[in-house]
Amino acid sequence: MSDTVQNYVPGEYPDQPPPIGQRGIMLWLKTNLFSSWINTLMTLFSIYLLYLIVPPLLNWTVFDAVINATSRAECREIDTGACWAFIANRINILTYGFYPDESQWRVNLSFVLLIAALVPVLFDNVPFRKFGLIYAVAYPFIAGWLLLGGLGLEPVGTDEFGGMMLNTIVGVTGITFSLPLGIALALGRQSHLPIVRTVSICFIEFIRGVPLITLLFVASTMLNYFLPPGTTFDLLLRVLIMVTLFASGYIAEVVRGGLQSIPNGQYEAANSMGLKYWQSMRLVILPQALKVSIPGIVNTFIGLFKDTTLVLIIGLLDVLGIGRSSLADTKWNGLSNEVYISIAIFFFIACFGMSRYSIYLEGKLEKGHKR
Amino acid sequence: MGETETVQHTPVASAAGDDDLIEIVDMHKWYGDFHVLKNINLTVKQGERIVVCGPSGSGKSTLIRCINRLEEHQKGQIRVDGIELTNDLKQIDAIRREVGMVFQHFNLFPHLTVLENCTLGPIWVRQTPRKDAEAAAMEYLEKVKIPEQALKYPGQLSGGQQQRVAIARSLCMNPRIMLFDEPTSALDPEMIKEVLDTMIALASTGMTMLCVTHEMGFARTVADRVIFMDEGEIIEQNVPEEFFGTPQHERTKLFLSQILGH
């Protein structure tokens, strides 16, 4: 009944901003932090906890930390915080293992090329994506040549691989090959052909019923009993195969969940159109099933990447193995915090990256095709 | 199961002629031990428009799904366009290329745009170049009166629009026969008309159509023949005037009184 409302002709009322106190930062604070007395109490308690934790943590990791020193004793003389000098001192072996210094550019180059190969695979809006994808298919061979040598490059044995490089190789290989294998197993499990179905089910259930460490032990020792005597079979290659098979079992089950979420009508529509089995899978069923499976697939990949540290049990020196053994150095005694935190940061960056990418991908695929 | 008498109708029982597109002879189907289709004999000529009706569970959907092998029959013969349906995948694919199907629940591919839905079959099954397939698809989308939705996803369309896209998608394959499996049953009342109008327009082009529907108005105006099924058997078939005017069989009368009674 107020006069201000009457000033406008019906249908001409202009858009107005909400009143003061109903917008902006004050509203956000009020609704999110101080909406009730319990909420206010929890807000204040949280601030107190942050006050207790954050300043000492920052002091230790940043302000009181030492970057340049030659021993732990020297670190302590300079300041009381973290002795990052140790990590700086060991960064080479933590990164490359025992890879020869003069050839380490090959590792760096293959890493840069890996990023270049990933971009066209992960993002569909990059220019020249077709060529990028062809290059991505060729990448494993290029990387294998760069890392192992031969054909004009100094050969390097896989026993010299180690550190973060080893984790990355095992992780990336496992992820790359377990996805197609896992999809094939998931389709095999749903197959109408009894032999294909039985083999797929047995394989998946065996893999899921056995710990990865057991498989790695099998890879490192028992495989020799099964192979003809005299065959040498690179230990790293065995590990790569085992990790890939292991992850593919899990991927298969995740993808099977996705496949089951696709209504029967989609199969019928694809069939009645005359699409062949592989066409209907590739064009109709899998794009939808994989979209549903993304969180589970990425979850498996993150688990796989972290499980690459298990190779230290069979004597491969990954970043964790090298970190642990470097703790034995008397000159740098007692710096386990620094070592394990650094390793944790390495894994966190990789796994968080994967997690963010999966969220990006879900968001992108969500657009438009709501059912 | 004593009643096997079928009210025969003149043009049906004749021997296979040149213009017979679908021939079904003594066909039976079981789900496990359940005898769903019994002794089906049906011939459909080029350009014929047939409406199949009957109470739910009478096997009418199963019958038309047998014609493009979404369901397998266990006895008897089905011949489509001269090709017999056997376990031979090549023949099944050959038949499916010639037979379009429209489903009750549309079954559009939700991850593809309307246009991509329409071009998928032509590009991958008929190996049509993408440009030509898209041009043809736009033509059919215009015929079903939704060219402006071509770049949207099915989820953004109303039920009636989705069903019209589904019809266009089937037509893009240039089928010789169109099967409709209760195309309007999942639609809100105000959208049924737009889909029926599309189907009537399609019928006027001379397309051979086999349509399972409860829309008796559609059957009256469009069908050349109405088939009534009950408990897995074809009970009666006739031209619409006779079928609705002087139904022969008790069950037909009962069914018609039930769906036309109000």
XYZ file of C-alpha atoms in Angstrom:
633
model
C 0.000 0.000 0.000
C 3.029 2.314 0.040
C 3.183 5.162 -2.420
C 6.534 4.209 -3.962
C 5.025 1.094 -5.516
C 2.356 3.164 -7.211
C 4.932 5.257 -9.102
C 5.444 2.630 -11.764
C 3.071 1.562 -14.501
C 2.391 -2.190 -14.168
C 4.960 -4.097 -16.231
C 7.492 -1.236 -16.035
C 8.855 -1.934 -12.567
C 12.665 -1.661 -12.816
C 15.168 -4.173 -11.390
C 16.528 -2.904 -8.081
C 19.391 -4.111 -5.876
C 18.439 -5.873 -2.633
C 18.415 -3.613 0.473
C 21.562 -3.020 2.582
C 22.271 -5.974 4.867
C 20.770 -8.376 2.331
C 23.773 -8.411 0.012
C 27.554 -8.447 -0.138
C 30.087 -9.467 2.479
C 28.015 -8.567 5.531
C 25.198 -10.888 4.441
C 27.691 -13.673 3.732
C 29.272 -13.317 7.187
C 25.912 -13.209 8.852
C 24.431 -16.249 7.122
C 27.550 -18.402 7.059
C 29.512 -17.617 10.233
C 27.212 -15.955 12.765
C 23.709 -17.211 11.937
C 23.085 -18.688 15.399
C 24.886 -18.705 18.740
C 26.150 -22.276 18.130
C 27.455 -21.204 14.746
C 29.086 -18.142 16.332
C 30.705 -20.299 18.995
C 32.077 -22.703 16.381
C 33.368 -19.807 14.315
C 35.241 -18.360 17.276
C 36.580 -21.807 18.254
C 37.807 -22.403 14.702
C 39.568 -19.049 14.664
C 41.284 -19.998 17.933
C 42.381 -23.374 16.484
C 43.767 -21.691 13.390
C 45.624 -19.262 15.641
C 47.175 -22.225 17.486
C 48.171 -24.182 14.358
C 48.945 -21.832 11.489
C 51.640 -19.483 12.876
C 53.932 -22.257 14.223
C 53.451 -24.237 11.016
C 54.339 -21.238 8.862
C 57.335 -20.476 11.078
C 58.629 -24.019 10.804
C 58.056 -24.486 7.062
C 58.826 -20.980 5.814
C 60.094 -18.244 8.126
C 62.540 -20.247 10.262
C 63.434 -22.719 7.526
C 66.962 -23.186 6.199
C 67.590 -23.694 2.509
C 71.376 -23.455 2.310
C 73.499 -25.673 4.567
C 75.825 -28.631 4.244
C 74.784 -30.673 7.289
C 72.102 -30.904 9.902
C 74.343 -29.284 12.515
C 74.816 -26.285 10.259
C 71.060 -26.069 9.790
C 70.484 -25.914 13.509
C 73.133 -23.164 13.908
C 71.363 -20.993 11.363
C 67.734 -21.352 12.430
C 65.206 -23.542 14.287
C 62.790 -24.381 11.435
C 62.713 -27.030 8.755
C 66.048 -28.021 7.252
C 65.068 -27.941 3.556
C 68.772 -27.852 2.765
C 68.695 -31.636 3.107
C 66.047 -31.962 0.417
C 67.876 -29.467 -1.780
C 71.006 -31.544 -1.287
C 69.227 -34.773 -2.294
C 66.843 -33.401 -4.882
C 68.761 -34.982 -7.731
C 68.565 -38.547 -6.424
C 64.994 -38.024 -5.190
C 64.001 -37.013 -8.700
C 66.061 -39.251 -10.964
C 67.241 -42.115 -8.750
C 70.583 -43.352 -10.068
C 69.993 -42.165 -13.608
C 73.375 -40.935 -14.941
C 73.777 -37.180 -14.476
C 74.878 -36.491 -18.043
C 71.740 -38.187 -19.416
C 69.189 -36.615 -17.101
C 68.131 -34.172 -19.814
C 66.483 -37.163 -21.451
C 64.237 -37.643 -18.416
C 63.401 -33.933 -18.373
C 62.661 -33.959 -22.080
C 60.404 -36.984 -21.834
C 58.533 -35.287 -18.987
C 57.993 -32.140 -21.063
C 56.898 -34.313 -23.987
C 54.524 -36.145 -21.631
C 52.821 -32.888 -20.730
C 52.599 -32.048 -24.439
C 51.037 -35.455 -25.089
C 48.548 -35.114 -22.242
C 47.155 -31.731 -23.319
C 45.396 -32.929 -26.508
C 44.158 -36.046 -24.695
C 42.722 -34.193 -21.716
C 41.321 -31.087 -23.402
C 39.216 -31.112 -26.549
C 39.463 -27.400 -27.311
C 43.159 -27.208 -28.196
C 44.204 -26.350 -31.765
C 45.450 -29.170 -34.026
C 44.035 -31.776 -31.632
C 44.088 -34.502 -34.278
C 47.849 -34.242 -34.689
C 48.203 -34.004 -30.921
C 46.361 -37.289 -30.508
C 48.500 -39.030 -33.116
C 51.540 -37.742 -31.266
C 50.088 -38.964 -27.954
C 49.826 -42.480 -29.377
C 53.451 -42.298 -30.489
C 54.584 -40.853 -27.163
C 55.151 -44.137 -25.244
C 57.646 -45.227 -27.900
C 59.419 -41.860 -27.901
C 59.600 -41.898 -24.100
C 60.798 -45.491 -24.038
C 63.582 -44.626 -26.455
C 64.589 -41.486 -24.549
C 64.623 -43.188 -21.156
C 66.186 -46.513 -22.111
C 68.563 -45.202 -24.768
C 69.782 -47.138 -27.764
C 69.614 -45.980 -31.397
C 72.305 -43.376 -30.845
C 71.606 -42.643 -27.194
C 73.670 -44.023 -24.314
C 71.735 -47.083 -22.972
C 70.529 -46.804 -19.384
C 69.375 -49.891 -17.462
C 66.033 -49.853 -15.702
C 67.852 -50.700 -12.441
C 69.180 -47.143 -12.560
C 65.671 -45.684 -12.656
C 64.439 -44.344 -9.335
C 62.915 -41.513 -7.370
C 59.929 -39.494 -8.534
C 60.781 -40.467 -12.087
C 60.106 -44.119 -11.246
C 56.788 -43.321 -9.557
C 55.753 -41.238 -12.537
C 56.708 -43.947 -15.032
C 54.866 -46.680 -13.146
C 51.856 -44.431 -12.469
C 51.486 -43.041 -15.994
C 51.999 -46.425 -17.631
C 49.525 -48.086 -15.293
C 46.929 -45.386 -15.846
C 47.362 -45.321 -19.625
C 47.096 -49.044 -20.203
C 44.686 -50.022 -17.439
C 41.866 -47.834 -18.799
C 41.442 -49.575 -22.178
C 42.104 -52.972 -20.604
C 39.595 -52.271 -17.840
C 36.944 -51.158 -20.352
C 37.538 -54.314 -22.385
C 37.165 -56.428 -19.229
C 33.959 -54.631 -18.250
C 32.490 -55.268 -21.703
C 33.762 -58.853 -21.533
C 31.982 -59.361 -18.249
C 28.700 -58.305 -19.896
C 29.307 -60.334 -23.034
C 26.824 -62.931 -24.253
C 29.717 -65.237 -25.168
C 30.187 -67.555 -22.170
C 33.948 -68.036 -22.641
C 34.684 -64.314 -22.859
C 32.439 -63.669 -19.875
C 33.949 -66.419 -17.724
C 37.526 -65.389 -18.474
C 36.712 -61.750 -17.654
C 34.967 -62.624 -14.398
C 37.768 -64.943 -13.257
C 40.422 -62.353 -14.055
C 38.603 -59.503 -12.322
C 37.754 -61.508 -9.224
C 41.289 -62.892 -8.964
C 42.854 -59.434 -9.236
C 40.458 -57.936 -6.712
C 40.956 -60.810 -4.313
C 44.740 -60.520 -4.120
C 46.773 -57.674 -2.554
C 48.977 -55.662 -4.918
C 52.036 -56.489 -2.816
C 51.461 -60.189 -3.414
C 51.320 -59.573 -7.140
C 54.528 -57.538 -6.948
C 56.267 -60.370 -5.090
C 55.049 -62.745 -7.764
C 56.455 -60.365 -10.334
C 59.836 -60.107 -8.640
C 60.451 -63.719 -7.654
C 57.965 -66.341 -8.684
C 57.718 -65.383 -12.326
C 61.181 -66.899 -12.790
C 59.832 -70.333 -11.908
C 57.153 -70.134 -14.553
C 59.322 -68.783 -17.339
C 61.728 -71.006 -19.239
C 65.189 -70.944 -17.614
C 67.554 -68.367 -19.019
C 64.878 -65.876 -20.007
C 65.607 -62.534 -18.515
C 62.611 -60.345 -18.116
C 63.189 -56.857 -16.870
C 61.992 -56.327 -13.282
C 60.548 -52.882 -14.033
C 58.640 -54.296 -17.002
C 57.169 -57.011 -14.759
C 56.124 -54.397 -12.235
C 54.524 -52.285 -14.979
C 52.545 -55.277 -16.195
C 51.407 -56.235 -12.699
C 50.372 -52.692 -11.761
C 48.479 -52.339 -15.055
C 46.650 -55.637 -14.600
C 45.865 -54.759 -11.010
C 44.384 -51.362 -11.842
C 42.463 -52.744 -14.825
C 40.542 -55.109 -12.539
C 39.312 -52.176 -10.524
C 38.612 -50.010 -13.563
C 36.572 -52.875 -15.008
C 34.268 -52.893 -12.006
C 33.901 -49.113 -12.000
C 33.042 -49.117 -15.709
C 30.627 -52.012 -15.215
C 28.750 -49.828 -12.752
C 28.568 -47.132 -15.431
C 27.399 -49.605 -18.065
C 24.615 -50.814 -15.801
C 23.330 -47.287 -15.386
C 22.571 -47.059 -19.123
C 18.902 -47.868 -19.812
C 18.168 -50.810 -22.082
C 16.455 -48.464 -24.510
C 19.813 -46.997 -25.493
C 21.092 -50.418 -26.588
C 17.811 -51.062 -28.429
C 17.881 -47.704 -30.195
C 21.479 -48.269 -31.278
C 20.732 -51.807 -32.444
C 17.557 -50.926 -34.294
C 19.526 -48.304 -36.196
C 21.781 -51.050 -37.539
C 24.932 -50.054 -35.619
C 27.289 -52.988 -35.117
C 28.256 -54.048 -31.583
C 31.515 -52.092 -31.447
C 29.964 -49.055 -33.095
C 27.096 -48.929 -30.634
C 29.511 -49.350 -27.720
C 31.918 -46.677 -28.943
C 29.357 -44.135 -30.157
C 26.410 -44.601 -27.830
C 26.991 -46.700 -24.721
C 30.564 -45.998 -23.600
C 30.429 -42.191 -23.883
C 27.522 -42.247 -21.441
C 28.833 -45.030 -19.216
C 32.304 -43.510 -18.894
C 30.833 -40.146 -18.022
C 29.015 -41.740 -15.101
C 32.182 -43.629 -14.155
C 34.567 -40.648 -14.092
C 34.661 -40.205 -10.297
C 35.306 -43.915 -9.767
C 37.908 -44.108 -12.517
C 39.850 -41.131 -11.192
C 39.556 -42.552 -7.688
C 41.193 -45.746 -8.938
C 43.924 -43.787 -10.699
C 44.712 -41.785 -7.572
C 44.934 -45.002 -5.577
C 47.131 -46.539 -8.248
C 49.500 -43.582 -8.278
C 49.961 -43.711 -4.531
C 50.415 -47.488 -4.640
C 53.463 -47.006 -6.853
C 55.389 -46.541 -3.592
C 54.847 -50.260 -2.912
C 57.563 -51.129 -5.410
C 60.104 -50.344 -2.692
C 59.141 -53.687 -1.116
C 60.632 -55.598 -4.023
C 63.758 -53.472 -4.070
C 62.971 -50.762 -6.611
C 64.022 -47.397 -5.219
C 61.125 -45.051 -5.805
C 60.973 -41.624 -4.191
C 59.880 -43.080 -0.848
C 62.596 -45.742 -0.905
C 65.285 -43.188 -1.677
C 63.927 -40.812 0.945
C 63.980 -43.539 3.566
C 67.479 -44.684 2.737
C 68.808 -41.140 2.720
C 67.658 -40.781 6.340
C 70.482 -43.142 7.295
C 73.076 -40.492 6.418
C 74.762 -39.549 9.714
C 75.481 -36.042 8.475
C 71.733 -35.396 8.120
C 70.471 -37.569 10.933
C 66.876 -37.188 12.177
C 65.307 -35.178 9.372
C 62.453 -37.573 8.614
C 59.817 -34.799 8.858
C 61.369 -32.852 6.026
C 61.745 -35.930 3.833
C 58.256 -37.310 4.321
C 56.615 -33.891 3.996
C 58.404 -33.312 0.701
C 57.319 -36.702 -0.592
C 53.772 -36.036 0.589
C 53.760 -32.729 -1.309
C 54.865 -34.505 -4.486
C 52.026 -37.019 -4.258
C 49.517 -34.390 -3.196
C 50.211 -32.207 -6.220
C 49.799 -35.133 -8.603
C 46.672 -36.547 -6.974
C 45.013 -33.173 -6.391
C 45.643 -32.363 -10.047
C 43.858 -35.541 -11.107
C 40.989 -34.790 -8.770
C 40.552 -31.259 -10.132
C 40.685 -32.537 -13.699
C 37.929 -35.037 -12.976
C 35.741 -32.276 -11.553
C 36.430 -30.118 -14.602
C 35.536 -32.993 -16.909
C 32.330 -33.829 -15.051
C 31.275 -30.192 -15.226
C 32.020 -30.017 -18.927
C 30.099 -33.197 -19.751
C 27.214 -32.164 -17.531
C 26.394 -29.251 -19.850
C 23.474 -29.956 -22.107
C 22.780 -33.596 -21.663
C 20.706 -33.754 -18.577
C 18.388 -36.652 -19.029
C -5.940 -72.050 -25.287
C -8.713 -73.503 -27.453
C -9.540 -70.462 -29.521
C -7.285 -70.390 -32.513
C -9.939 -69.210 -34.929
C -8.826 -66.047 -36.606
C -11.240 -63.929 -38.532
C -9.576 -63.946 -41.909
C -9.674 -60.964 -44.137
C -9.429 -60.965 -47.896
C -6.091 -59.313 -48.753
C -4.119 -61.076 -46.046
C -3.826 -64.779 -46.630
C -2.705 -64.575 -50.238
C 0.588 -66.178 -51.262
C 3.727 -64.031 -51.135
C 3.457 -61.381 -53.781
C 6.178 -59.125 -55.116
C 5.134 -56.169 -53.030
C 5.075 -58.019 -49.695
C 7.514 -56.232 -47.429
C 6.943 -58.268 -44.296
C 5.887 -61.888 -44.232
C 5.368 -63.666 -40.952
C 4.459 -67.345 -41.170
C 3.438 -69.579 -38.240
C 5.605 -67.584 -35.866
C 5.780 -68.453 -32.170
C 7.743 -66.897 -29.345
C 8.353 -67.939 -25.758
C 9.851 -66.107 -22.783
C 11.199 -69.135 -20.967
C 8.102 -71.354 -20.672
C 5.695 -68.504 -21.264
C 4.116 -68.651 -24.713
C 3.912 -64.940 -25.622
C 3.203 -65.130 -29.338
C 1.155 -67.927 -30.827
C 0.861 -68.862 -34.454
C 1.298 -65.383 -35.902
C 0.588 -65.073 -39.628
C 0.865 -61.606 -41.090
C 1.708 -60.105 -44.441
C 2.379 -56.430 -44.924
C 2.482 -54.941 -48.380
C 4.553 -52.047 -49.610
C 2.861 -48.808 -48.526
C 0.416 -50.455 -46.166
C -0.347 -48.768 -42.865
C -1.262 -51.133 -40.103
C -2.350 -50.385 -36.570
C -1.928 -53.113 -33.957
C -4.090 -52.824 -30.865
C -5.078 -54.961 -27.957
C -5.058 -55.072 -24.189
C -1.729 -54.671 -22.396
C 0.270 -57.868 -22.229
C -1.296 -59.155 -25.427
C 2.073 -59.379 -27.186
C 1.634 -56.536 -29.667
C 4.926 -54.786 -28.747
C 6.734 -58.117 -28.739
C 5.376 -58.809 -32.219
C 6.776 -55.666 -33.796
C 10.031 -56.019 -31.854
C 10.450 -59.428 -33.478
C 10.389 -57.784 -36.888
C 13.753 -56.067 -36.329
C 15.119 -58.773 -34.040
C 15.038 -56.846 -30.790
C 13.297 -60.050 -29.739
C 14.088 -63.504 -31.062
C 11.329 -65.852 -32.235
C 11.649 -69.567 -31.587
C 9.465 -71.053 -34.293
C 8.205 -70.079 -37.720
C 9.535 -67.569 -40.221
C 9.826 -63.827 -40.517
C 10.876 -62.395 -43.845
C 11.492 -58.674 -44.214
C 12.069 -57.256 -47.670
C 12.805 -60.784 -48.871
C 15.496 -61.405 -46.225
C 14.750 -64.103 -43.683
C 15.534 -63.346 -40.032
C 17.889 -65.989 -38.712
C 20.812 -65.853 -36.319
C 22.965 -64.549 -39.154
C 24.161 -61.147 -37.911
C 24.697 -59.885 -41.454
C 21.052 -60.463 -42.317
C 19.894 -58.920 -39.059
C 21.960 -55.813 -39.778
C 20.674 -55.710 -43.346
C 17.095 -55.795 -42.075
C 17.700 -53.237 -39.359
C 19.046 -50.826 -41.952
C 15.705 -50.995 -43.758
C 13.471 -50.894 -40.688
C 13.153 -47.746 -38.592
C 11.798 -47.934 -35.084
C 10.226 -45.357 -32.790
C 9.998 -46.252 -29.112
C 7.580 -45.396 -26.352
C 10.348 -43.705 -24.369
C 12.008 -42.036 -27.402
C 15.447 -43.497 -26.573
C 17.298 -40.531 -28.011
C 21.016 -40.473 -27.222
C 21.295 -37.879 -24.436
C 25.017 -37.179 -24.995
C 24.499 -36.132 -28.614
C 22.742 -33.100 -30.012
C 19.510 -33.507 -31.957
C 21.430 -33.165 -35.212
C 24.073 -35.697 -34.128
C 21.308 -38.103 -33.111
C 19.957 -37.861 -36.633
C 23.273 -38.204 -38.455
C 24.782 -41.027 -36.373
C 23.089 -43.827 -38.304
C 23.588 -42.415 -41.804
C 27.266 -41.672 -41.141
C 28.237 -44.957 -39.463
C 25.798 -47.443 -40.970
C 25.247 -46.018 -44.439
C 28.660 -44.345 -44.760
C 27.043 -41.104 -45.898
C 29.501 -38.165 -45.932
C 28.898 -35.947 -42.887
C 27.839 -32.912 -44.944
C 25.208 -34.840 -46.869
C 23.980 -36.552 -43.706
C 23.566 -33.198 -41.978
C 21.736 -31.675 -44.915
C 19.382 -34.664 -45.038
C 18.895 -34.537 -41.275
C 17.940 -30.858 -41.421
C 15.422 -31.680 -44.119
C 13.775 -34.307 -41.923
C 13.898 -32.061 -38.868
C 12.036 -29.484 -40.935
C 9.464 -32.110 -41.878
C 8.817 -32.826 -38.206
C 8.831 -29.044 -37.647
C 11.743 -28.615 -35.242
C 14.757 -27.503 -37.308
C 15.460 -24.750 -34.769
C 16.252 -27.353 -32.074
C 18.979 -29.055 -34.120
C 21.860 -27.997 -31.904
C 20.156 -28.637 -28.579
C 20.481 -31.778 -26.503
C 17.474 -34.098 -26.126
C 17.258 -33.282 -22.411
C 16.392 -29.679 -23.284
C 13.341 -30.682 -25.343
C 9.766 -31.494 -24.363
C 8.500 -35.050 -24.676
C 6.594 -34.341 -27.860
C 9.621 -32.666 -29.423
C 11.825 -35.587 -28.422
C 9.469 -38.058 -30.024
C 9.413 -36.012 -33.224
C 13.219 -36.025 -33.201
C 13.089 -39.795 -32.755
C 10.870 -40.050 -35.825
C 13.225 -37.816 -37.801
C 16.192 -39.884 -36.613
C 14.592 -43.054 -37.967
C 13.644 -41.403 -41.241
C 17.232 -40.241 -41.771
C 18.149 -43.881 -42.402
C 15.742 -43.917 -45.382
C 13.944 -46.972 -44.064
C 11.436 -48.903 -46.154
C 9.373 -49.748 -43.079
C 8.647 -47.779 -39.932
C 7.709 -49.520 -36.693
C 6.052 -47.514 -33.936
C 5.940 -48.994 -30.441
C 3.299 -47.011 -28.523
C 4.827 -43.698 -29.633
C 2.367 -41.523 -27.728
C 1.900 -43.524 -24.521
C 4.588 -41.688 -22.564
C 3.463 -38.226 -23.625
C 1.407 -35.603 -21.873
C -2.034 -35.199 -23.525
C -1.231 -31.822 -25.098
C 1.785 -33.295 -26.891
C 0.086 -36.346 -28.355
C -1.425 -34.364 -31.205
C 1.865 -32.976 -32.504
C 3.321 -36.493 -32.689
C 0.192 -37.947 -34.307
C 0.187 -35.109 -36.842
C 3.768 -35.984 -37.713
C 2.807 -39.625 -38.147
C -0.194 -38.739 -40.300
C 2.032 -36.589 -42.486
C 4.445 -39.504 -42.767
C 1.620 -41.871 -43.704
C 0.632 -39.557 -46.551
C 4.083 -40.004 -48.107
C 3.347 -43.690 -48.720
C 5.635 -45.055 -46.000
C 4.945 -48.622 -44.897
C 4.001 -48.318 -41.249
C 3.312 -50.782 -38.479
C 2.053 -49.010 -35.423
C 1.218 -50.276 -31.961
C -1.036 -47.656 -30.429
C -4.135 -47.018 -28.379
C -5.006 -43.956 -30.451
C -8.144 -45.240 -32.145
C -8.722 -41.899 -33.878
C -5.377 -42.336 -35.593
C -6.298 -45.895 -36.532
C -9.587 -44.744 -38.077
C -8.064 -41.989 -40.207
C -4.763 -43.503 -41.253
C -4.806 -47.298 -41.066
C -5.419 -49.532 -44.039
C -5.915 -52.398 -41.639
C -6.410 -52.742 -37.902
C -5.120 -55.834 -36.117
C -6.474 -56.844 -32.754
C -4.332 -59.066 -30.557
C -5.098 -60.780 -27.275
C -3.084 -63.279 -25.255
C -0.450 -63.623 -27.936
C -2.776 -64.283 -30.847
C -4.070 -62.210 -33.709
C -7.802 -62.382 -32.983
C -9.176 -60.236 -35.738
C -8.016 -57.967 -38.539
C -10.017 -55.791 -40.833
C -10.246 -52.407 -42.546
C -10.998 -49.717 -39.973
C -14.636 -49.101 -40.940
C -15.483 -52.768 -40.561
C -13.237 -53.246 -37.551
C -14.847 -50.470 -35.576
C -18.296 -50.779 -37.137
C -18.902 -54.508 -37.068
C -16.317 -56.256 -34.932
C -16.667 -60.028 -35.326
C -15.126 -61.431 -32.225
C -16.406 -61.176 -28.660
C -13.034 -60.115 -27.304
C -12.712 -57.412 -29.903
C -16.104 -56.059 -28.949
C -15.178 -56.115 -25.284
C -11.878 -54.347 -25.946
C -13.478 -51.680 -28.141
C -16.228 -51.075 -25.620
C -13.589 -50.612 -22.940
C -11.465 -48.074 -24.751
C -14.199 -46.254 -26.637
C -16.777 -46.492 -23.876
C -16.345 -43.049 -22.411
